[in-house]
């Protein structure tokens, strides 16, 4: 970025233009500011998983297996669905609106490097995702004695599953944003995809109780693997025998999520549009 | 490329499917000049300008904008141009000041945000969220974002649409100040009086072609156009005649009426008359 200075003005600009890291952080701060100020998206994004887990805890009272309460099982789906909401749904709905309003066109008319826009979105998604997950856990611990992971290894697994999952969902959200031709169609494209994945990936039902063909379809997409990875964190090791593969298959979780990161990135690079089709 | 020229385009073409939007435009804009592109909707104005701005790819032709091909510009090219878009209200949740400060960070040689806000007349609204601004104030914010990088070349797309007359006058003064400071300005407009008030040269675009480029006072040979003299006959009818020598006609009429000629007017075609005649041929 520092090589783009005009020679005649370099002296004046030297301490003036932010470097790449600062550019990304500024963009992230701007995105967060915009998100936090649109109060309804804060309330719904943050509140949705919390309300859902409270409903589940109220409906399914009891144990799914000896020593494993229903909320202990469903928290994994709620965390995964929450991460997917802040990344995949949020971006898949908002980017078409920004494209339609000309936000992207406006950025393209400035010297801002293209990647800074995506960096800003990623920072926003990660911060909101962390806060939202922390709130969800805090409420769950207070409301129905959720057992937090007991070992450092489990926390580490929690970390990498979340990071890989939110990365894959972010990239897929950016990619799917190009399918919507207008601002209004963003949520029409994204919402059914998200809902179907949530129903088939073990967010709302116990995964192993789903028909096996449905399990196999869900296994093509990242959400199922995020849930499975998180079950290894929040459920006892003895529960692993109840998984479809007879274990939590953490290696396969990492592989599928990483593959979706690559697929998402390729889709983004190949299909991202800065202007609407009407604009050419 | 010639250093005296900010923009050179030769044989510019662009088609959308079978619809040819730009059908071979040749255009030169000198450094420091205010150039207005005038034309009806769908004439190819916006497509032409967006190719120059690097938003669209051309199908054929050569283009140089500040020495770079906009389709593949030099690294610092975007630092040197400013674009005032037609869009309004994309950043509803941010304040004027936050937005202008943020965009200043994109440029190597940005102007002082507070100064720019004051310059476009939004000093009193600096803390206001952009969604609370009126239409005219939003356009001023668009201008602020266009000029924050201290561009050598500024594109303005129908900048005063929706302005009240006073706001337009203020805006024109801002454009004149920028031009006086050496900024090259390319503006598209529907308003002929705006082109006449601001532009050194006007290009009329119709049917995807640039049909004439001239100083506003010379457009369509306006300076040579005949004047129309009209008057009222004693029977109460209005008569008129076109003449290259209207004074002669008036002298003759004065003699005929033995003094005051009833209902006498002498008019020359306005820029609008000339322009409508030009695009009417298409």
PDB file of C-alpha atoms in Angstrom, chain A residues 40-224:
ATOM      1  CA  UNK A  40     -32.766  -5.024  15.359  1.00  0.00           C
ATOM      2  CA  UNK A  41     -29.953  -7.049  13.801  1.00  0.00           C
ATOM      3  CA  UNK A  42     -28.071  -6.989  17.127  1.00  0.00           C
ATOM      4  CA  UNK A  43     -31.097  -8.155  19.093  1.00  0.00           C
ATOM      5  CA  UNK A  44     -32.092 -10.874  16.642  1.00  0.00           C
ATOM      6  CA  UNK A  45     -28.621 -12.154  15.829  1.00  0.00           C
ATOM      7  CA  UNK A  46     -27.541 -12.262  19.467  1.00  0.00           C
ATOM      8  CA  UNK A  47     -30.905 -13.238  20.886  1.00  0.00           C
ATOM      9  CA  UNK A  48     -32.016 -15.957  18.475  1.00  0.00           C
ATOM     10  CA  UNK A  49     -29.789 -18.820  19.697  1.00  0.00           C
ATOM     11  CA  UNK A  50     -30.445 -17.888  23.318  1.00  0.00           C
ATOM     12  CA  UNK A  51     -34.216 -17.933  22.856  1.00  0.00           C
ATOM     13  CA  UNK A  52     -33.951 -21.202  20.944  1.00  0.00           C
ATOM     14  CA  UNK A  53     -31.939 -22.984  23.619  1.00  0.00           C
ATOM     15  CA  UNK A  54     -34.336 -21.733  26.311  1.00  0.00           C
ATOM     16  CA  UNK A  55     -37.261 -23.130  24.316  1.00  0.00           C
ATOM     17  CA  UNK A  56     -35.489 -26.441  23.792  1.00  0.00           C
ATOM     18  CA  UNK A  57     -34.576 -26.680  27.445  1.00  0.00           C
ATOM     19  CA  UNK A  58     -38.200 -26.055  28.363  1.00  0.00           C
ATOM     20  CA  UNK A  59     -39.619 -28.560  25.857  1.00  0.00           C
ATOM     21  CA  UNK A  60     -37.116 -31.391  26.255  1.00  0.00           C
ATOM     22  CA  UNK A  61     -36.771 -31.896  29.942  1.00  0.00           C
ATOM     23  CA  UNK A  62     -34.675 -34.864  30.858  1.00  0.00           C
ATOM     24  CA  UNK A  63     -31.720 -36.856  29.673  1.00  0.00           C
ATOM     25  CA  UNK A  64     -30.762 -38.015  26.214  1.00  0.00           C
ATOM     26  CA  UNK A  65     -28.322 -40.546  27.660  1.00  0.00           C
ATOM     27  CA  UNK A  66     -27.274 -41.270  31.221  1.00  0.00           C
ATOM     28  CA  UNK A  67     -25.718 -38.079  32.585  1.00  0.00           C
ATOM     29  CA  UNK A  68     -26.335 -36.090  29.375  1.00  0.00           C
ATOM     30  CA  UNK A  69     -29.220 -33.597  29.517  1.00  0.00           C
ATOM     31  CA  UNK A  70     -31.073 -32.488  26.406  1.00  0.00           C
ATOM     32  CA  UNK A  71     -29.769 -28.906  26.650  1.00  0.00           C
ATOM     33  CA  UNK A  72     -26.236 -30.300  26.900  1.00  0.00           C
ATOM     34  CA  UNK A  73     -26.844 -32.004  23.556  1.00  0.00           C
ATOM     35  CA  UNK A  74     -28.653 -29.147  21.826  1.00  0.00           C
ATOM     36  CA  UNK A  75     -26.205 -26.432  22.909  1.00  0.00           C
ATOM     37  CA  UNK A  76     -23.838 -27.789  20.246  1.00  0.00           C
ATOM     38  CA  UNK A  77     -26.413 -27.248  17.515  1.00  0.00           C
ATOM     39  CA  UNK A  78     -27.268 -23.797  18.840  1.00  0.00           C
ATOM     40  CA  UNK A  79     -23.633 -22.732  18.894  1.00  0.00           C
ATOM     41  CA  UNK A  80     -23.124 -24.020  15.351  1.00  0.00           C
ATOM     42  CA  UNK A  81     -26.368 -22.462  14.093  1.00  0.00           C
ATOM     43  CA  UNK A  82     -25.459 -19.196  15.837  1.00  0.00           C
ATOM     44  CA  UNK A  83     -22.069 -19.084  14.134  1.00  0.00           C
ATOM     45  CA  UNK A  84     -23.761 -19.827  10.842  1.00  0.00           C
ATOM     46  CA  UNK A  85     -26.278 -17.019  11.419  1.00  0.00           C
ATOM     47  CA  UNK A  86     -23.670 -14.329  12.058  1.00  0.00           C
ATOM     48  CA  UNK A  87     -21.556 -15.401   9.103  1.00  0.00           C
ATOM     49  CA  UNK A  88     -23.490 -17.174   6.343  1.00  0.00           C
ATOM     50  CA  UNK A  89     -26.928 -15.619   6.786  1.00  0.00           C
ATOM     51  CA  UNK A  90     -25.689 -12.199   7.846  1.00  0.00           C
ATOM     52  CA  UNK A  91     -23.389 -11.787   4.839  1.00  0.00           C
ATOM     53  CA  UNK A  92     -25.661 -13.572   2.374  1.00  0.00           C
ATOM     54  CA  UNK A  93     -28.410 -11.085   3.234  1.00  0.00           C
ATOM     55  CA  UNK A  94     -26.378  -7.908   3.784  1.00  0.00           C
ATOM     56  CA  UNK A  95     -23.957  -7.978   0.886  1.00  0.00           C
ATOM     57  CA  UNK A  96     -26.764  -7.957  -1.744  1.00  0.00           C
ATOM     58  CA  UNK A  97     -28.267  -4.960   0.059  1.00  0.00           C
ATOM     59  CA  UNK A  98     -24.915  -3.177   0.026  1.00  0.00           C
ATOM     60  CA  UNK A  99     -24.417  -4.085  -3.619  1.00  0.00           C
ATOM     61  CA  UNK A 100     -27.882  -2.782  -4.493  1.00  0.00           C
ATOM     62  CA  UNK A 101     -27.404   0.452  -2.591  1.00  0.00           C
ATOM     63  CA  UNK A 102     -24.089   1.085  -4.308  1.00  0.00           C
ATOM     64  CA  UNK A 103     -21.866   0.640  -1.230  1.00  0.00           C
ATOM     65  CA  UNK A 104     -19.646  -1.778  -3.135  1.00  0.00           C
ATOM     66  CA  UNK A 105     -19.538   0.472  -6.172  1.00  0.00           C
ATOM     67  CA  UNK A 106     -18.523   3.356  -3.957  1.00  0.00           C
ATOM     68  CA  UNK A 107     -15.662   1.340  -2.444  1.00  0.00           C
ATOM     69  CA  UNK A 108     -14.504   0.239  -5.912  1.00  0.00           C
ATOM     70  CA  UNK A 109     -14.172   3.890  -6.873  1.00  0.00           C
ATOM     71  CA  UNK A 110     -11.578   4.480  -4.149  1.00  0.00           C
ATOM     72  CA  UNK A 111      -7.987   3.238  -3.863  1.00  0.00           C
ATOM     73  CA  UNK A 112      -9.092   0.801  -1.130  1.00  0.00           C
ATOM     74  CA  UNK A 113      -7.654  -2.653  -1.972  1.00  0.00           C
ATOM     75  CA  UNK A 114     -10.514  -5.087  -2.641  1.00  0.00           C
ATOM     76  CA  UNK A 115      -9.497  -7.518   0.086  1.00  0.00           C
ATOM     77  CA  UNK A 116     -10.009  -4.835   2.761  1.00  0.00           C
ATOM     78  CA  UNK A 117     -13.765  -5.034   2.249  1.00  0.00           C
ATOM     79  CA  UNK A 118     -13.721  -8.779   2.995  1.00  0.00           C
ATOM     80  CA  UNK A 119     -11.328  -8.338   5.903  1.00  0.00           C
ATOM     81  CA  UNK A 120     -13.761  -5.850   7.426  1.00  0.00           C
ATOM     82  CA  UNK A 121     -16.605  -8.354   7.103  1.00  0.00           C
ATOM     83  CA  UNK A 122     -14.497 -11.162   8.612  1.00  0.00           C
ATOM     84  CA  UNK A 123     -13.525  -9.024  11.615  1.00  0.00           C
ATOM     85  CA  UNK A 124     -17.142  -8.086  12.175  1.00  0.00           C
ATOM     86  CA  UNK A 125     -18.318 -11.697  11.875  1.00  0.00           C
ATOM     87  CA  UNK A 126     -15.644 -13.018  14.243  1.00  0.00           C
ATOM     88  CA  UNK A 127     -16.278 -10.395  16.930  1.00  0.00           C
ATOM     89  CA  UNK A 128     -20.046 -10.833  16.772  1.00  0.00           C
ATOM     90  CA  UNK A 129     -19.663 -14.631  16.687  1.00  0.00           C
ATOM     91  CA  UNK A 130     -17.444 -14.693  19.791  1.00  0.00           C
ATOM     92  CA  UNK A 131     -19.717 -12.355  21.761  1.00  0.00           C
ATOM     93  CA  UNK A 132     -22.850 -14.194  20.708  1.00  0.00           C
ATOM     94  CA  UNK A 133     -21.395 -17.608  21.627  1.00  0.00           C
ATOM     95  CA  UNK A 134     -20.153 -16.324  24.987  1.00  0.00           C
ATOM     96  CA  UNK A 135     -23.597 -14.939  25.804  1.00  0.00           C
ATOM     97  CA  UNK A 136     -25.223 -18.198  24.767  1.00  0.00           C
ATOM     98  CA  UNK A 137     -22.885 -20.185  27.024  1.00  0.00           C
ATOM     99  CA  UNK A 138     -23.311 -17.793  29.944  1.00  0.00           C
ATOM    100  CA  UNK A 139     -27.105 -17.962  29.769  1.00  0.00           C
ATOM    101  CA  UNK A 140     -27.007 -21.757  29.426  1.00  0.00           C
ATOM    102  CA  UNK A 141     -24.699 -22.186  32.413  1.00  0.00           C
ATOM    103  CA  UNK A 142     -26.919 -19.940  34.520  1.00  0.00           C
ATOM    104  CA  UNK A 143     -30.261 -21.308  33.330  1.00  0.00           C
ATOM    105  CA  UNK A 144     -29.730 -25.080  33.199  1.00  0.00           C
ATOM    106  CA  UNK A 145     -26.318 -25.947  34.541  1.00  0.00           C
ATOM    107  CA  UNK A 146     -24.597 -26.450  31.205  1.00  0.00           C
ATOM    108  CA  UNK A 147     -21.314 -28.330  31.724  1.00  0.00           C
ATOM    109  CA  UNK A 148     -18.483 -26.363  30.089  1.00  0.00           C
ATOM    110  CA  UNK A 149     -15.600 -28.311  28.551  1.00  0.00           C
ATOM    111  CA  UNK A 150     -13.382 -29.656  31.314  1.00  0.00           C
ATOM    112  CA  UNK A 151     -10.009 -30.030  29.613  1.00  0.00           C
ATOM    113  CA  UNK A 152      -7.668 -27.810  27.637  1.00  0.00           C
ATOM    114  CA  UNK A 153      -7.861 -30.261  24.713  1.00  0.00           C
ATOM    115  CA  UNK A 154     -11.618 -29.828  24.551  1.00  0.00           C
ATOM    116  CA  UNK A 155     -11.300 -26.047  24.608  1.00  0.00           C
ATOM    117  CA  UNK A 156      -8.740 -26.331  21.824  1.00  0.00           C
ATOM    118  CA  UNK A 157     -11.160 -28.467  19.776  1.00  0.00           C
ATOM    119  CA  UNK A 158     -13.902 -25.921  20.520  1.00  0.00           C
ATOM    120  CA  UNK A 159     -11.547 -23.247  19.156  1.00  0.00           C
ATOM    121  CA  UNK A 160     -10.538 -24.874  15.903  1.00  0.00           C
ATOM    122  CA  UNK A 161     -13.969 -26.248  15.064  1.00  0.00           C
ATOM    123  CA  UNK A 162     -15.430 -22.760  15.589  1.00  0.00           C
ATOM    124  CA  UNK A 163     -12.714 -21.015  13.584  1.00  0.00           C
ATOM    125  CA  UNK A 164     -12.870 -23.438  10.658  1.00  0.00           C
ATOM    126  CA  UNK A 165     -16.666 -23.465  10.761  1.00  0.00           C
ATOM    127  CA  UNK A 166     -17.091 -19.709  10.852  1.00  0.00           C
ATOM    128  CA  UNK A 167     -14.471 -19.300   8.122  1.00  0.00           C
ATOM    129  CA  UNK A 168     -16.245 -21.767   5.832  1.00  0.00           C
ATOM    130  CA  UNK A 169     -19.634 -20.143   6.547  1.00  0.00           C
ATOM    131  CA  UNK A 170     -18.242 -16.639   5.995  1.00  0.00           C
ATOM    132  CA  UNK A 171     -16.749 -17.560   2.632  1.00  0.00           C
ATOM    133  CA  UNK A 172     -19.925 -19.383   1.601  1.00  0.00           C
ATOM    134  CA  UNK A 173     -22.005 -16.389   2.709  1.00  0.00           C
ATOM    135  CA  UNK A 174     -19.908 -14.050   0.566  1.00  0.00           C
ATOM    136  CA  UNK A 175     -20.152 -16.505  -2.320  1.00  0.00           C
ATOM    137  CA  UNK A 176     -23.924 -16.972  -2.082  1.00  0.00           C
ATOM    138  CA  UNK A 177     -24.408 -13.205  -1.939  1.00  0.00           C
ATOM    139  CA  UNK A 178     -23.715 -13.127  -5.677  1.00  0.00           C
ATOM    140  CA  UNK A 179     -26.750 -15.320  -6.371  1.00  0.00           C
ATOM    141  CA  UNK A 180     -29.162 -12.634  -5.197  1.00  0.00           C
ATOM    142  CA  UNK A 181     -29.913 -10.243  -8.007  1.00  0.00           C
ATOM    143  CA  UNK A 182     -31.539  -7.587  -5.853  1.00  0.00           C
ATOM    144  CA  UNK A 183     -31.383  -6.414  -2.258  1.00  0.00           C
ATOM    145  CA  UNK A 184     -34.696  -8.057  -1.521  1.00  0.00           C
ATOM    146  CA  UNK A 185     -33.778 -11.494  -2.797  1.00  0.00           C
ATOM    147  CA  UNK A 186     -30.829 -12.004  -0.441  1.00  0.00           C
ATOM    148  CA  UNK A 187     -32.876 -13.404   2.422  1.00  0.00           C
ATOM    149  CA  UNK A 188     -35.031 -15.414   0.001  1.00  0.00           C
ATOM    150  CA  UNK A 189     -31.896 -17.176  -1.212  1.00  0.00           C
ATOM    151  CA  UNK A 190     -30.186 -17.643   2.129  1.00  0.00           C
ATOM    152  CA  UNK A 191     -32.971 -18.378   4.606  1.00  0.00           C
ATOM    153  CA  UNK A 192     -34.239 -21.656   3.075  1.00  0.00           C
ATOM    154  CA  UNK A 193     -30.683 -22.938   2.642  1.00  0.00           C
ATOM    155  CA  UNK A 194     -29.901 -22.179   6.273  1.00  0.00           C
ATOM    156  CA  UNK A 195     -33.169 -23.611   7.605  1.00  0.00           C
ATOM    157  CA  UNK A 196     -32.905 -26.838   5.617  1.00  0.00           C
ATOM    158  CA  UNK A 197     -29.317 -27.331   6.744  1.00  0.00           C
ATOM    159  CA  UNK A 198     -30.305 -26.670  10.360  1.00  0.00           C
ATOM    160  CA  UNK A 199     -33.116 -29.235  10.216  1.00  0.00           C
ATOM    161  CA  UNK A 200     -30.980 -31.884   8.534  1.00  0.00           C
ATOM    162  CA  UNK A 201     -27.718 -31.325  10.393  1.00  0.00           C
ATOM    163  CA  UNK A 202     -28.793 -32.093  13.925  1.00  0.00           C
ATOM    164  CA  UNK A 203     -29.459 -28.588  15.203  1.00  0.00           C
ATOM    165  CA  UNK A 204     -33.123 -29.123  16.071  1.00  0.00           C
ATOM    166  CA  UNK A 205     -33.238 -32.917  16.191  1.00  0.00           C
ATOM    167  CA  UNK A 206     -30.939 -35.585  17.530  1.00  0.00           C
ATOM    168  CA  UNK A 207     -28.846 -36.261  14.456  1.00  0.00           C
ATOM    169  CA  UNK A 208     -28.874 -40.052  14.700  1.00  0.00           C
ATOM    170  CA  UNK A 209     -32.682 -40.075  14.800  1.00  0.00           C
ATOM    171  CA  UNK A 210     -32.855 -38.586  11.296  1.00  0.00           C
ATOM    172  CA  UNK A 211     -33.349 -40.899   8.297  1.00  0.00           C
ATOM    173  CA  UNK A 212     -29.985 -42.130   7.124  1.00  0.00           C
ATOM    174  CA  UNK A 213     -30.355 -40.660   3.606  1.00  0.00           C
ATOM    175  CA  UNK A 214     -30.894 -37.282   5.247  1.00  0.00           C
ATOM    176  CA  UNK A 215     -27.811 -37.784   7.370  1.00  0.00           C
ATOM    177  CA  UNK A 216     -25.830 -38.551   4.236  1.00  0.00           C
ATOM    178  CA  UNK A 217     -27.062 -35.419   2.439  1.00  0.00           C
ATOM    179  CA  UNK A 218     -26.298 -33.289   5.498  1.00  0.00           C
ATOM    180  CA  UNK A 219     -22.805 -34.770   5.625  1.00  0.00           C
ATOM    181  CA  UNK A 220     -22.019 -32.983   2.351  1.00  0.00           C
ATOM    182  CA  UNK A 221     -22.339 -29.590   4.070  1.00  0.00           C
ATOM    183  CA  UNK A 222     -20.339 -27.921   6.829  1.00  0.00           C
ATOM    184  CA  UNK A 223     -23.037 -27.461   9.476  1.00  0.00           C
ATOM    185  CA  UNK A 224     -23.344 -31.182  10.262  1.00  0.00           C
TER     186      UNK A 224
END
